[in-house]
Structures are given as structure tokens and as C-alpha cells.
mmCIF file of C-alpha atoms and ligand atoms in Angstrom:
data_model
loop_
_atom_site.group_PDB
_atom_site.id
_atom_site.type_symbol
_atom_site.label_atom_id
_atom_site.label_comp_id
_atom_site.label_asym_id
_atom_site.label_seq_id
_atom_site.Cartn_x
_atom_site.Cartn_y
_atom_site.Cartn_z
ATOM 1 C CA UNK D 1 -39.813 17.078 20.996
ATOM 2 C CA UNK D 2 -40.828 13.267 21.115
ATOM 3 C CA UNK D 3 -38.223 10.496 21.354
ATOM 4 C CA UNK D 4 -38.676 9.175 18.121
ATOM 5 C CA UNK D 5 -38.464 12.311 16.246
ATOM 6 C CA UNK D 6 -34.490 13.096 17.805
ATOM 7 C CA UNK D 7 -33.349 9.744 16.448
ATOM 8 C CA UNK D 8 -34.744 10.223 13.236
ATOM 9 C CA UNK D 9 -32.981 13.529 13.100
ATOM 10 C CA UNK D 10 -29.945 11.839 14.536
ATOM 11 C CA UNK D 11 -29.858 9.336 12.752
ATOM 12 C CA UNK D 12 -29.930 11.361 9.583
ATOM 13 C CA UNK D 13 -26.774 13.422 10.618
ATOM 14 C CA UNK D 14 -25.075 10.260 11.599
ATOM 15 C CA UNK D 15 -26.069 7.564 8.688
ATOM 16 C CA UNK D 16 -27.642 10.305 6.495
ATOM 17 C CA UNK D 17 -27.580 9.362 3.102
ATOM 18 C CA UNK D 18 -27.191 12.915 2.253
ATOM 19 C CA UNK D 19 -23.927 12.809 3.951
ATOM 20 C CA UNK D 20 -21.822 12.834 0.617
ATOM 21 C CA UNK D 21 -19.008 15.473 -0.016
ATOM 22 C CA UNK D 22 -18.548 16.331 -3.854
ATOM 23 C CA UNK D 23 -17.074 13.656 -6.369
ATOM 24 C CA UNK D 24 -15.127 16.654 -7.698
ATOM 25 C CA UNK D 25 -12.601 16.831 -4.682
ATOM 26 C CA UNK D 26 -8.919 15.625 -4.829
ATOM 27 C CA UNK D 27 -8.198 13.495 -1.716
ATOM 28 C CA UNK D 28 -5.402 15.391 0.849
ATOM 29 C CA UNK D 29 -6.524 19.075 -0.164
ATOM 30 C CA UNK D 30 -7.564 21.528 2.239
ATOM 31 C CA UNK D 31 -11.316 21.586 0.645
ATOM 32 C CA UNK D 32 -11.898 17.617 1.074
ATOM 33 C CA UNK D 33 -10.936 18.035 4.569
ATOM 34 C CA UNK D 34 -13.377 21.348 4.884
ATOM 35 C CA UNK D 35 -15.991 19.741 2.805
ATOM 36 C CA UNK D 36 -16.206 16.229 5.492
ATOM 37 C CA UNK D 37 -15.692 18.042 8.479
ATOM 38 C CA UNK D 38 -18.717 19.976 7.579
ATOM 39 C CA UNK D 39 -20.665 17.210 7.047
ATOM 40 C CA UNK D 40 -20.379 17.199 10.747
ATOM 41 C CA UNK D 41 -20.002 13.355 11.047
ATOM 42 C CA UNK D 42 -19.081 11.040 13.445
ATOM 43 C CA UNK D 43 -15.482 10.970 12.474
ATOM 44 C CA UNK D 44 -13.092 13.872 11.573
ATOM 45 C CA UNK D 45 -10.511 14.311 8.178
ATOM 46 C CA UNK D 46 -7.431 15.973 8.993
ATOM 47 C CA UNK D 47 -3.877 16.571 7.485
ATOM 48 C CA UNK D 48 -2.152 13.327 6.453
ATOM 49 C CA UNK D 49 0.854 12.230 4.873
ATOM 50 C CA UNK D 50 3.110 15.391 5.619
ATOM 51 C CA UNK D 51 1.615 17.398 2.759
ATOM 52 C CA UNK D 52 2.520 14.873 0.042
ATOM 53 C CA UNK D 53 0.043 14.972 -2.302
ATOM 54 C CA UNK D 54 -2.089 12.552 -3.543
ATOM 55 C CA UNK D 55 -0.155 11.938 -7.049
ATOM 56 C CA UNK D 56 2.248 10.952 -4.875
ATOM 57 C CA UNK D 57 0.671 8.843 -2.587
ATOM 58 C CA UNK D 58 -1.752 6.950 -5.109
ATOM 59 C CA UNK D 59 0.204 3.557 -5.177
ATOM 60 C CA UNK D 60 0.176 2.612 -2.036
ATOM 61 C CA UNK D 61 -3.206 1.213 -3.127
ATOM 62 C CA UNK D 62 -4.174 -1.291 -5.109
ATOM 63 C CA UNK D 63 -6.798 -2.012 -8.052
ATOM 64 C CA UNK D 64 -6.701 -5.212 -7.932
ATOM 65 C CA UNK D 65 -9.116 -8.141 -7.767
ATOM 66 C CA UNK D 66 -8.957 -10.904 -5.557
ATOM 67 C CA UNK D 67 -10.467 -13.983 -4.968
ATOM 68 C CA UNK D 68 -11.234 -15.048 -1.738
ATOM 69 C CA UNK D 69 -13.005 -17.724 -2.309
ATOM 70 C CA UNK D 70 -10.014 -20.084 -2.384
ATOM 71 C CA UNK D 71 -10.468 -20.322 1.333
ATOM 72 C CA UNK D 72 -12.593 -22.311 3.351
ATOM 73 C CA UNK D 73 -16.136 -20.375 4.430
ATOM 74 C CA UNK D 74 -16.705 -20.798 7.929
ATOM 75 C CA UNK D 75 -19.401 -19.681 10.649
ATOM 76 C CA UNK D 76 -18.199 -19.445 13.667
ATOM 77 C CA UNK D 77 -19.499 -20.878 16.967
ATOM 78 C CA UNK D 78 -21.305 -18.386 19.153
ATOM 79 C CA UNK D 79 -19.985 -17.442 22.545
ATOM 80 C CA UNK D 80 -20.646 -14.443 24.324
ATOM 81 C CA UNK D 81 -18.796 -11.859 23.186
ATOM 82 C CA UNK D 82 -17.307 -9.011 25.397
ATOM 83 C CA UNK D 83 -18.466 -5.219 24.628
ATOM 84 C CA UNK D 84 -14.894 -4.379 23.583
ATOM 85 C CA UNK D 85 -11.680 -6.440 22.462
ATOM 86 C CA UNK D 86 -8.724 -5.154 22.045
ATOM 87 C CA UNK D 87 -5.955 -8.046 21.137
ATOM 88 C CA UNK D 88 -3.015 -6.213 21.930
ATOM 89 C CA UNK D 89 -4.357 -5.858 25.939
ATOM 90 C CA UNK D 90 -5.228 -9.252 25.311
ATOM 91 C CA UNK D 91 -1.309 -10.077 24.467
ATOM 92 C CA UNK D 92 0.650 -7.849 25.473
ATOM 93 C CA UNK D 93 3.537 -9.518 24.888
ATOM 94 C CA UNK D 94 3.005 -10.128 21.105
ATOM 95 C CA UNK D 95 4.363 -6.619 20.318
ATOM 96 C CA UNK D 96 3.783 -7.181 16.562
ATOM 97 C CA UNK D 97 -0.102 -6.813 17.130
ATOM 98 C CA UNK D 98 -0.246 -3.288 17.362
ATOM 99 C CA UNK D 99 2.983 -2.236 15.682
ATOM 100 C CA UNK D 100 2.255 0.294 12.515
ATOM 101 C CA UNK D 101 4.020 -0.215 9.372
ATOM 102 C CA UNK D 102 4.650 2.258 6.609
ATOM 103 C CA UNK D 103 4.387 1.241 3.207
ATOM 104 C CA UNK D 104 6.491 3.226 0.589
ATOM 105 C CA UNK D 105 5.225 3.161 -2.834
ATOM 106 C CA UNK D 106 6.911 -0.279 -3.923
ATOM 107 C CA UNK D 107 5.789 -2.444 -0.699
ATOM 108 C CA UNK D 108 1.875 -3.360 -0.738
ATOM 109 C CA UNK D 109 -0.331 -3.274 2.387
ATOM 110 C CA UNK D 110 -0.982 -6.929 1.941
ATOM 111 C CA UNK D 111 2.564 -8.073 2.672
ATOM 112 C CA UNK D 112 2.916 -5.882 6.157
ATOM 113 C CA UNK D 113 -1.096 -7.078 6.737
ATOM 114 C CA UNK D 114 -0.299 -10.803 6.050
ATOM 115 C CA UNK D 115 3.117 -10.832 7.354
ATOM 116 C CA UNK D 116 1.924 -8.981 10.876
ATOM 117 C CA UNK D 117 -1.235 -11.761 11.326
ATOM 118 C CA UNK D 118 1.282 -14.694 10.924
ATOM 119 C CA UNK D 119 3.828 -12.630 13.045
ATOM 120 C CA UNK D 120 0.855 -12.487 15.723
ATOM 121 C CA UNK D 121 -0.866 -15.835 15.331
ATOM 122 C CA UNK D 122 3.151 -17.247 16.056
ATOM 123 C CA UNK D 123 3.848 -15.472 19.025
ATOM 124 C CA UNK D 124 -0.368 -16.093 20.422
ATOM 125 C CA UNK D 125 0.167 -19.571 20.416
ATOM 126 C CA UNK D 126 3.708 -20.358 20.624
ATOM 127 C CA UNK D 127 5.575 -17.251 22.179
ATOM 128 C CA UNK D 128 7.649 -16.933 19.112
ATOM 129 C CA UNK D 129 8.260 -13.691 17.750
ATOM 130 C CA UNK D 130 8.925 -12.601 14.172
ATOM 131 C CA UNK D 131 10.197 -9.323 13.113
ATOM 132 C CA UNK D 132 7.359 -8.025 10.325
ATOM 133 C CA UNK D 133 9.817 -5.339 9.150
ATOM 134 C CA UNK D 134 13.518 -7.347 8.199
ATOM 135 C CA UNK D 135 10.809 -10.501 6.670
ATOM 136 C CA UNK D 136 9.372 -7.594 4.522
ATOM 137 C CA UNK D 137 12.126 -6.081 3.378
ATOM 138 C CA UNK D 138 14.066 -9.697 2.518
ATOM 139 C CA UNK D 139 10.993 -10.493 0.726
ATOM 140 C CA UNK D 140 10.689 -7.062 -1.183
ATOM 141 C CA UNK D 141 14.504 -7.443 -1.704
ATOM 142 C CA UNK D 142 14.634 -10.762 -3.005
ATOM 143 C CA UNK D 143 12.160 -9.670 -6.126
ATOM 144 C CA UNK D 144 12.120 -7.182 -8.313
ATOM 145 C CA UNK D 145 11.916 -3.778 -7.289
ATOM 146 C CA UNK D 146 8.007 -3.263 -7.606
ATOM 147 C CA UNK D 147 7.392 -6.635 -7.934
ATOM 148 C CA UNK D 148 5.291 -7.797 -4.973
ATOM 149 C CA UNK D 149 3.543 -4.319 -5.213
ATOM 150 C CA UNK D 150 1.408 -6.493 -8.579
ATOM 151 C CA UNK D 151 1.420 -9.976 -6.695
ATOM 152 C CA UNK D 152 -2.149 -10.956 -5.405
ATOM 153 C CA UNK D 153 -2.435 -11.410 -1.765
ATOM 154 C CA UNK D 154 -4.872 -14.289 -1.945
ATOM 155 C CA UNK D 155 -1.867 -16.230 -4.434
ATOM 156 C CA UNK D 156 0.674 -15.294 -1.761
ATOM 157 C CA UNK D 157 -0.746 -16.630 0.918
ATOM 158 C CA UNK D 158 -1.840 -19.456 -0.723
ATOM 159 C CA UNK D 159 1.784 -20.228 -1.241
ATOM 160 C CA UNK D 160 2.461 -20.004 2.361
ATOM 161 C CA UNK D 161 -0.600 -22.339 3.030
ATOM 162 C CA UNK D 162 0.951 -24.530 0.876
ATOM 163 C CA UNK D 163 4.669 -24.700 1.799
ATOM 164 C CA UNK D 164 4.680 -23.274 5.391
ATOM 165 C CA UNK D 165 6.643 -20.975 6.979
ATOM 166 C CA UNK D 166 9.699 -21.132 8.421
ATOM 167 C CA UNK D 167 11.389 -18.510 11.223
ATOM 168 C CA UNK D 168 14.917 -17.709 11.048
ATOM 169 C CA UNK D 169 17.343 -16.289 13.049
ATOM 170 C CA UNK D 170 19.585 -13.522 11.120
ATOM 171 C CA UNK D 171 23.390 -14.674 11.699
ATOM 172 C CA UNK D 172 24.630 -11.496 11.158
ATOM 173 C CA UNK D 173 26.115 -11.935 7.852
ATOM 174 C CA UNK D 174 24.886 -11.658 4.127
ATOM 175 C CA UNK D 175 25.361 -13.301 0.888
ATOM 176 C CA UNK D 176 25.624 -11.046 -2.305
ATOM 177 C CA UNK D 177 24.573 -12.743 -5.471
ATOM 178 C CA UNK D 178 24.510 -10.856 -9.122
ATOM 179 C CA UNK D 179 21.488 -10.603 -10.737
ATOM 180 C CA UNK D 180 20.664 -9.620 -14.420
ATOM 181 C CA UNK D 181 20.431 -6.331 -13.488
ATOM 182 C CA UNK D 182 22.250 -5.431 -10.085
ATOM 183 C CA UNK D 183 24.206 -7.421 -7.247
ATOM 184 C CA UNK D 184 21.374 -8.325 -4.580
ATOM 185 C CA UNK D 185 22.280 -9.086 -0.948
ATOM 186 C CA UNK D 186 20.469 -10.951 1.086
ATOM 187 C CA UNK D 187 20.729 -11.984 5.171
ATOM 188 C CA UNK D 188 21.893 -15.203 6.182
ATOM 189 C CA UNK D 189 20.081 -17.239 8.264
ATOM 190 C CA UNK D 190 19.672 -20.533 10.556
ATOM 191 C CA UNK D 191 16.269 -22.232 10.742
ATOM 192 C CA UNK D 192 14.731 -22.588 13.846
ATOM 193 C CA UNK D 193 10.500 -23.357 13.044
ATOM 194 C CA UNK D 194 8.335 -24.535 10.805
ATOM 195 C CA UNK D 195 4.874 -23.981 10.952
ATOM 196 C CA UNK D 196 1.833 -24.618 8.794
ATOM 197 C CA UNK D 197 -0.876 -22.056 8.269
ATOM 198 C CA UNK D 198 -4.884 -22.629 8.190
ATOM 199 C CA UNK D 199 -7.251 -20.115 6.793
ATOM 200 C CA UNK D 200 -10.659 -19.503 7.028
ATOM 201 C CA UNK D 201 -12.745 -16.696 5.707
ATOM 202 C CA UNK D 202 -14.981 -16.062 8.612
ATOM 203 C CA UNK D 203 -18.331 -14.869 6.761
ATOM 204 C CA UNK D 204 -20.289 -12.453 8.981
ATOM 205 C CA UNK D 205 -19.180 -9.970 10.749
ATOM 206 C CA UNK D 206 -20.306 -11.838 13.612
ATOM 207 C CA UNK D 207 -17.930 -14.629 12.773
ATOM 208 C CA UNK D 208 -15.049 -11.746 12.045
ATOM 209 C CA UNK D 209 -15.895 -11.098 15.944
ATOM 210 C CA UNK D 210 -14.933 -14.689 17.009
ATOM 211 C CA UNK D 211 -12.077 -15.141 14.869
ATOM 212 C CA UNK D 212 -10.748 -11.834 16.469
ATOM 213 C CA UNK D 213 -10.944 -13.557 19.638
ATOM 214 C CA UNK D 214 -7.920 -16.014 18.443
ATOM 215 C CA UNK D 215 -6.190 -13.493 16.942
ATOM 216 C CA UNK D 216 -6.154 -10.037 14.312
ATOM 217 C CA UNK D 217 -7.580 -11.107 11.142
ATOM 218 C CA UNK D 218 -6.746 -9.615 7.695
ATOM 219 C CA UNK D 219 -9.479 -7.858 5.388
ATOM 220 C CA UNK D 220 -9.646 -6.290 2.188
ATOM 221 C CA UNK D 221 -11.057 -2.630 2.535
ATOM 222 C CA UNK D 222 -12.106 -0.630 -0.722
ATOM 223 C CA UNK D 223 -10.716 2.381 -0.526
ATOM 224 C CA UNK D 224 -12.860 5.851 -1.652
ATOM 225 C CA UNK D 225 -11.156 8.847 -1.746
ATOM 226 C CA UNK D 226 -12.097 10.687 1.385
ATOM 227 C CA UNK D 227 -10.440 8.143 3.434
ATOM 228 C CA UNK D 228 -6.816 9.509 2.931
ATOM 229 C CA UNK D 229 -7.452 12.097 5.365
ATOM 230 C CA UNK D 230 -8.869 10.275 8.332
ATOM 231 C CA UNK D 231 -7.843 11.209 11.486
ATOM 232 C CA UNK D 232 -10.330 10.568 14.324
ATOM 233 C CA UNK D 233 -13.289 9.160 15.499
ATOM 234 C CA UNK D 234 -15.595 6.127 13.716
ATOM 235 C CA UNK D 235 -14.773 6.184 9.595
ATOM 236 C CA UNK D 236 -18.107 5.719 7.805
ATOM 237 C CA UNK D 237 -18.000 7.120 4.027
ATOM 238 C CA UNK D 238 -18.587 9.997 2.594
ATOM 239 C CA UNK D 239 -17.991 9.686 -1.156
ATOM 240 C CA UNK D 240 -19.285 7.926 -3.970
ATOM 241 C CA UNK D 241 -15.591 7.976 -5.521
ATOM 242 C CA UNK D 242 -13.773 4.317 -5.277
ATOM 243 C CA UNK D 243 -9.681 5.085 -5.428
ATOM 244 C CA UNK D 244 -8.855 1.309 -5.343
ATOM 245 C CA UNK D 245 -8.351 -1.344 -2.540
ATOM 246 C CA UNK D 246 -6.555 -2.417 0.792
ATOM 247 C CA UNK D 247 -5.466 -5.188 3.003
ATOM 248 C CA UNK D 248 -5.583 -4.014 6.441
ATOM 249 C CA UNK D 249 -5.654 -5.666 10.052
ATOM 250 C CA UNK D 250 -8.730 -6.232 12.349
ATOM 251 C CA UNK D 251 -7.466 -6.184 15.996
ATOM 252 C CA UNK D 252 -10.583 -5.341 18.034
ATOM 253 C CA UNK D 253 -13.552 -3.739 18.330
ATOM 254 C CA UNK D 254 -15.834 -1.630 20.635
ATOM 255 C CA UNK D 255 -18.580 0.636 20.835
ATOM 256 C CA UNK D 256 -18.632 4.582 21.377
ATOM 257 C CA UNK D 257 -21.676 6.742 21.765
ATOM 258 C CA UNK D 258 -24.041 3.936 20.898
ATOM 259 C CA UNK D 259 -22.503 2.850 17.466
ATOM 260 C CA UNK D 260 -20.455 -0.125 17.028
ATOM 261 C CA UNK D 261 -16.829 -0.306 15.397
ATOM 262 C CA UNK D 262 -14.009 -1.977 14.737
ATOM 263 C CA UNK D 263 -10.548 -1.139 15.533
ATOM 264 C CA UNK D 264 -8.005 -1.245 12.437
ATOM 265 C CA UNK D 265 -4.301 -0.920 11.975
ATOM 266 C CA UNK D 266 -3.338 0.792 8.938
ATOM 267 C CA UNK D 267 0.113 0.363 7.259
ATOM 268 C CA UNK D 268 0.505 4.376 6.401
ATOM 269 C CA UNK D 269 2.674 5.033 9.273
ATOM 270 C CA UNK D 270 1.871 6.246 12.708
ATOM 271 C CA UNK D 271 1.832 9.793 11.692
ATOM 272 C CA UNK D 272 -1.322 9.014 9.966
ATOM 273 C CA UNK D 273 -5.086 8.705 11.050
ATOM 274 C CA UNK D 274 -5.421 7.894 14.659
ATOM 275 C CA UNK D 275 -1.961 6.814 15.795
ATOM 276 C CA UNK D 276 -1.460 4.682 12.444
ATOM 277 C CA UNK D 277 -5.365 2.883 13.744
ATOM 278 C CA UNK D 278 -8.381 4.126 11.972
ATOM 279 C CA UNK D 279 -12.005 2.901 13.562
ATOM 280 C CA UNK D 280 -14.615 1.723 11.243
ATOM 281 C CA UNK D 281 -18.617 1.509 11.598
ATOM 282 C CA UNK D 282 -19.105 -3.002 12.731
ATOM 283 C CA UNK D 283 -21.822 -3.444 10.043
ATOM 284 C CA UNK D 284 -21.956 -6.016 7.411
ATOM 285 C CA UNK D 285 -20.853 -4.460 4.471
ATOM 286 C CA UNK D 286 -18.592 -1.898 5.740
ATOM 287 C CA UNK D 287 -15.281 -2.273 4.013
ATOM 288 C CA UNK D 288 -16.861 -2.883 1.000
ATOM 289 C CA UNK D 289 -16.890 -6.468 0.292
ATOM 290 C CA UNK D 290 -16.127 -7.573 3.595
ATOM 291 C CA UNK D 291 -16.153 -11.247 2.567
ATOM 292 C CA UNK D 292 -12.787 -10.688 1.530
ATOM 293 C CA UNK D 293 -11.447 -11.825 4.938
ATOM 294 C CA UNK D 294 -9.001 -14.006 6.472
ATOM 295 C CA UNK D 295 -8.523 -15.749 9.629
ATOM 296 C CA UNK D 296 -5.638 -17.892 10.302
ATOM 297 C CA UNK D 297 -4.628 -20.538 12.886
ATOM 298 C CA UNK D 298 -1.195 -22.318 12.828
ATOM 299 C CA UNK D 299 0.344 -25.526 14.216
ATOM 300 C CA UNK D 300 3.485 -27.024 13.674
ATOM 301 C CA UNK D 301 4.534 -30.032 11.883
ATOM 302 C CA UNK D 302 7.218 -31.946 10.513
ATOM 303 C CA UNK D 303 10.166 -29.913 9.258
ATOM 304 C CA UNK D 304 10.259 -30.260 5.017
ATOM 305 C CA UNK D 305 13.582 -30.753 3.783
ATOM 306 C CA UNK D 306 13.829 -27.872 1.651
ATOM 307 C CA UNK D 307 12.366 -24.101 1.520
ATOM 308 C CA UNK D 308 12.180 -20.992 -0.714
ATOM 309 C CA UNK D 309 13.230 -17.223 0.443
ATOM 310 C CA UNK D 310 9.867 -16.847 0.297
ATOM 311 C CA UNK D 311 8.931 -18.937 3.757
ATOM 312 C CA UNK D 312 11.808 -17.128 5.733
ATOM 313 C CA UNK D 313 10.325 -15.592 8.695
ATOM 314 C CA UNK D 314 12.889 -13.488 11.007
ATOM 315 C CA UNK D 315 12.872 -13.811 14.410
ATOM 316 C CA UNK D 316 12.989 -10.783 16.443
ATOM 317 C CA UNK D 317 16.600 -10.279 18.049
ATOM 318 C CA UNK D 318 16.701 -10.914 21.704
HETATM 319 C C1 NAG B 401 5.431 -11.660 29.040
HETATM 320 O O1 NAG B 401 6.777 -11.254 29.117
HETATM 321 C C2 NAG B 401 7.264 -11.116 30.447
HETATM 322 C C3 NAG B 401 8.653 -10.519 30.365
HETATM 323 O O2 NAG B 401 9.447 -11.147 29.403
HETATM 324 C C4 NAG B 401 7.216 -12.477 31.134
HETATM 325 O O3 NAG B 401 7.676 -12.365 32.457
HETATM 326 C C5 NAG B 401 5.772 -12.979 31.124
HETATM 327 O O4 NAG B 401 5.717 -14.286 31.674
HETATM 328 C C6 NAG B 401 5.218 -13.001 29.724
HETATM 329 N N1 NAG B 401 3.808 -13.301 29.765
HETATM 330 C C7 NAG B 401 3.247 -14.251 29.021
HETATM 331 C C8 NAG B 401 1.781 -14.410 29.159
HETATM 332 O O5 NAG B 401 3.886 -14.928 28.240
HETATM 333 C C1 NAG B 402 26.115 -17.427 8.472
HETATM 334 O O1 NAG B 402 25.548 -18.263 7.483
HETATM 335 C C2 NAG B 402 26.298 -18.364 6.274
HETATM 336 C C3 NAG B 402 25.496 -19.160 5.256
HETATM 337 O O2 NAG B 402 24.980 -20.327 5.793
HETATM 338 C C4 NAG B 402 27.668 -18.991 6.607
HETATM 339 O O3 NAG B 402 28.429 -19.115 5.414
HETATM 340 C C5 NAG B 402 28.375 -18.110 7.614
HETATM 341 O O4 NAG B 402 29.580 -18.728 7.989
HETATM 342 C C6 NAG B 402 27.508 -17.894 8.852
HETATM 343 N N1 NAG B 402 28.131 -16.879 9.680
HETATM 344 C C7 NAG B 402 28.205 -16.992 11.000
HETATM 345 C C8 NAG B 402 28.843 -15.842 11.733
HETATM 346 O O5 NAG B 402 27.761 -17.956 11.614
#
């Protein structure tokens, strides 16, 4: 058989656009997982979510809309860039980089996404670390219950672009206060940073590559409905059926048998997909709208005088 006739087949298999499973399946049943495992592609569905089913599981995604386009475009300098990255080998001692979260149905992915890249970009260039789980939950306590779950990512980290951050150290105690509805108690705390954040939204996916060299970047992923039950190998999709979307974290890349990827962590828990990671074809256009990005740098300046719950950042206990 000549050369060129094998990657046409191949690549049919692999990219086909046949490879579609039915717009009739429910994500998390035993038939979507038959139905993309059949289509014999280059990633495999699996069991997820310890047989919850998908009722149950719908809100931990989103329908929103955001708008990116608040932050600065930018095209990134071109250095040569290794074959693979991976930024937690790169800094190993900024734990938070490849930590996996797990949203329940009240806490969005943006806030453990958003959260975790500040928590890394703080400990990359300064050796400070933040604890992404007790600055999530203070901020998920300090609203309403499903509050933050409604809150637009780009508007929430626009306020932190705005105001800073600052990183606290828990003293151990915690101040009760009653609220309309119930008594709320929230951690005490004794400043020790303040930093200010920069974003850019790189705009290729060469650019994504760069920025990913300073650091996991954030990106908005649209979610269809066969991607509940990823468990291996490089996601590409299979169905035509959009669930809703999904801020998740960029923290390297590679390539494997010839096509490109990007490694991801998820915030579904580690008992989900590969490890709580998921890879991803590297193509423009892969998560959907991919300009929906973020990359961040910090620095630190003058201390303000004043701050909201909001900016509170806990420091990891020594
Ligand atoms: C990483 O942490 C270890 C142990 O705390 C320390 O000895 C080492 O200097 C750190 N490395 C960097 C690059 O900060
Ligand atoms: C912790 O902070 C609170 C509020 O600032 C303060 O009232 C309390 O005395 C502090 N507790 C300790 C153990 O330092």
C-alpha cells in the first residue's frame, strides 16, 4: 500500500469527521462510553464520577458567557520552544501547580482555576505559597451559598486586577458574625503580601505556548457531552452536543504518537479522567473558543491601606 494512502486512512480514524457518537446519548451511561470507545479514537471514555449520574453532576458547569476581551491581546515573542513542558517538573516546589481540586456543585471551576494560577504565579516568582483550598472555601463562605457558582470569571478577576491580592496567614482563630439568614464564621488572619496581578490573553496557541513557559495559564473550554467520561489518552471530540462551559488550567504540553497536546488539570477530583489531568489535541480552536485565555504575571507594590475578604489569599501552613 503506498505511503500516502495509510495516512489518509489514518488520518480519517484519527481526525475523521465521521468520528461522531449519537446526539441521543446521556453523558456517564454505559452506551456513551461503548459508543466512543468504538469509535476507536485516540483517547478512551471510561467510568467517572463514582456512578453519579449526570443530573447530578450537571452544575459543575457553566452556561455562561464571558468576555475576554477586557484583557490586553498579546503575541508573544518567539523562542524556541522545547518538545514537551511540563511546569510542575519545571517547579517542583510550587506544589499548587499540579494539585487537583474538586468542585461540588456550589463552587465553580473558575475560582479553583483562577485561584490555583495566582497560587502558582506567587510561589514561581516569589517562593510564596498560597493554600488554593482554605482561599476557596473563605471566599465561597463569605457569599451566599451558590453565589460565586453565577459570578463571571472575567468580572472576578478583574476585581483582583484592580485591588490586588493580599496573602494571609490563618491565626488560628475565627470571627462569627450573623447574617440575615445564618451566623457565618470566618478565619482570622494577619497580612503578610500584597501583590498586583497583570493579564494578558495570549492569542495563538503559539503564544498560549510561551506564556506556559512563565507559568499555567487559565482557559475557558466548552464543554460537549462526551467529555464527562474521559479517562485516557489525547481528548479530541466526538459530539455535536454543547453541555455548557469551563475554566480549566494549561500546565504543559507534549506530543505522543505524532499528534500534539496539551496537558490540563481539571477541577473534578483526582478520581476522574487521567489522575484529575485530561490531554487535549494543541490546535487552534480546540477548546472551543480558545481566545478565552488568560495569562498572568505579578509584582509587588505598595501595600493599600485597606482590603476586602475578597483579596485574602492564605498562605500554606509551614
Ligand atoms: C525547594 O525546596 C527545597 C526544600 O525546602 C529547598 O532546599 C530548595 O532550595 C527549593 N528549591 C528552589 C528552587 O526553591
Ligand atoms: C487573631 O486575630 C483576631 C482578629 O484580628 C484577634 O482578635 C485575635 O486575638 C487573634 N488571635 C491570636 C491567637 O493571635
Amino acid at each position: 500500500m503506498n505511503v500516502f494512502f495509510v495516512a489518509v486512512l489514518s488520518s480519517y480514524s484519527v481526525y475523521g469527521i465521521l468520528a461522531l457518537i449519537s446526539d441521543d446519548l446521556e453523558p456517564l451511561t454505559d452506551d456513551m462510553i461503548k459508543a466512543i470507545n468504538d469509535l476507536d479514537t485516540i483517547w478512551k471514555a471510561g467510568a467517572n464520577f463514582n456512578g453519579h449520574d449526570f443530573k447530578e453532576i450537571k452544575n459543575l458547569i457553566v452556561t455562561s458567557n464571558e468576555n475576554y476581551d477586557t484583557f490586553e491581546k498579546k503575541v508573544f515573542d518567539k523562542p524556541k520552544l522545547p518538545e514537551n513542558f511540563d511546569a510542575r517538573v519545571e517547579w517542583p516546589n510550587c506544589t499548587s501547580i499540579g494539585q487537583i481540586y474538586k468542585q461540588d456543585s456550589c463552587t465553580p471551576s473558575w475560582i479553583y482555576a483562577s485561584v490555583g494560577q495566582i497560587a502558582d504565579q506567587i510561589c514561581i516568582n516569589t517562593g510564596v505559597k498560597i493554600d488554593v483550598e482554605k482561599t476557596v472555601k473563605q471566599m465561597m463562605k463569605h457569599y451566599g451559598d451558590c453565589e460565586y457558582n453565577s459570578a463571571d470569571f472575567v468580572k472576578a478577576f478583574r476585581y483582583w486586577v484592580n485591588y490586588g491580592v493580599f496573602t494571609a496567614k490563618a491565626n488560628g482563630s475565627e470571627s462569627c458574625y450573623q447574617t440575615p439568614i445564618s451566623v457565618k464564621c470566618l478565619l482570622n488572619y494577619e497580612i503578610e503580601n500584597y501583590f498586583q496581578l497583570n493579564p494578558v490573553n495570549p492569542k495563538s496557541y503559539r503564544d498560549k505556548m510561551v506564556a506556559v513557559l512563565n507559568g499555567p495559564i487559565t482557559i475557558n473550554l466548552d464543554v460537549y457531552s462526551d467529555f464527562f467520561n474521559y479517562k485516557s489518552g489525547i481528548y479530541k471530540r466526538t459530539s455535536r452536543k454543547k453541555i455548557g462551559t469551563h475554566v480549566v488550567k494549561i500546565i504543559g504540553w507534549g506530543v505522543e504518537d505524532d499528534i500534539k497536546y496539551w496537558l490540563v488539570a481539571n477541577s473534578w477530583g483526582v478520581q476522574w479522567g487521567d489522575k484529575g489531568f485530561f490531554k487535549i489535541r494543541r490546535n487552534e480552536g480546540e477548546f472551543g473558543n480558545d481566545i478565552r485565555s488568560v495569562a498572568l504575571s505579578i509584582s509587588s507594590g505598595k501595600m493599600p491601606s485597606s482590603y476586602n475578604r475578597d483579596q485574602l489569599f492564605y498562605l500554606q501552613p509551614y
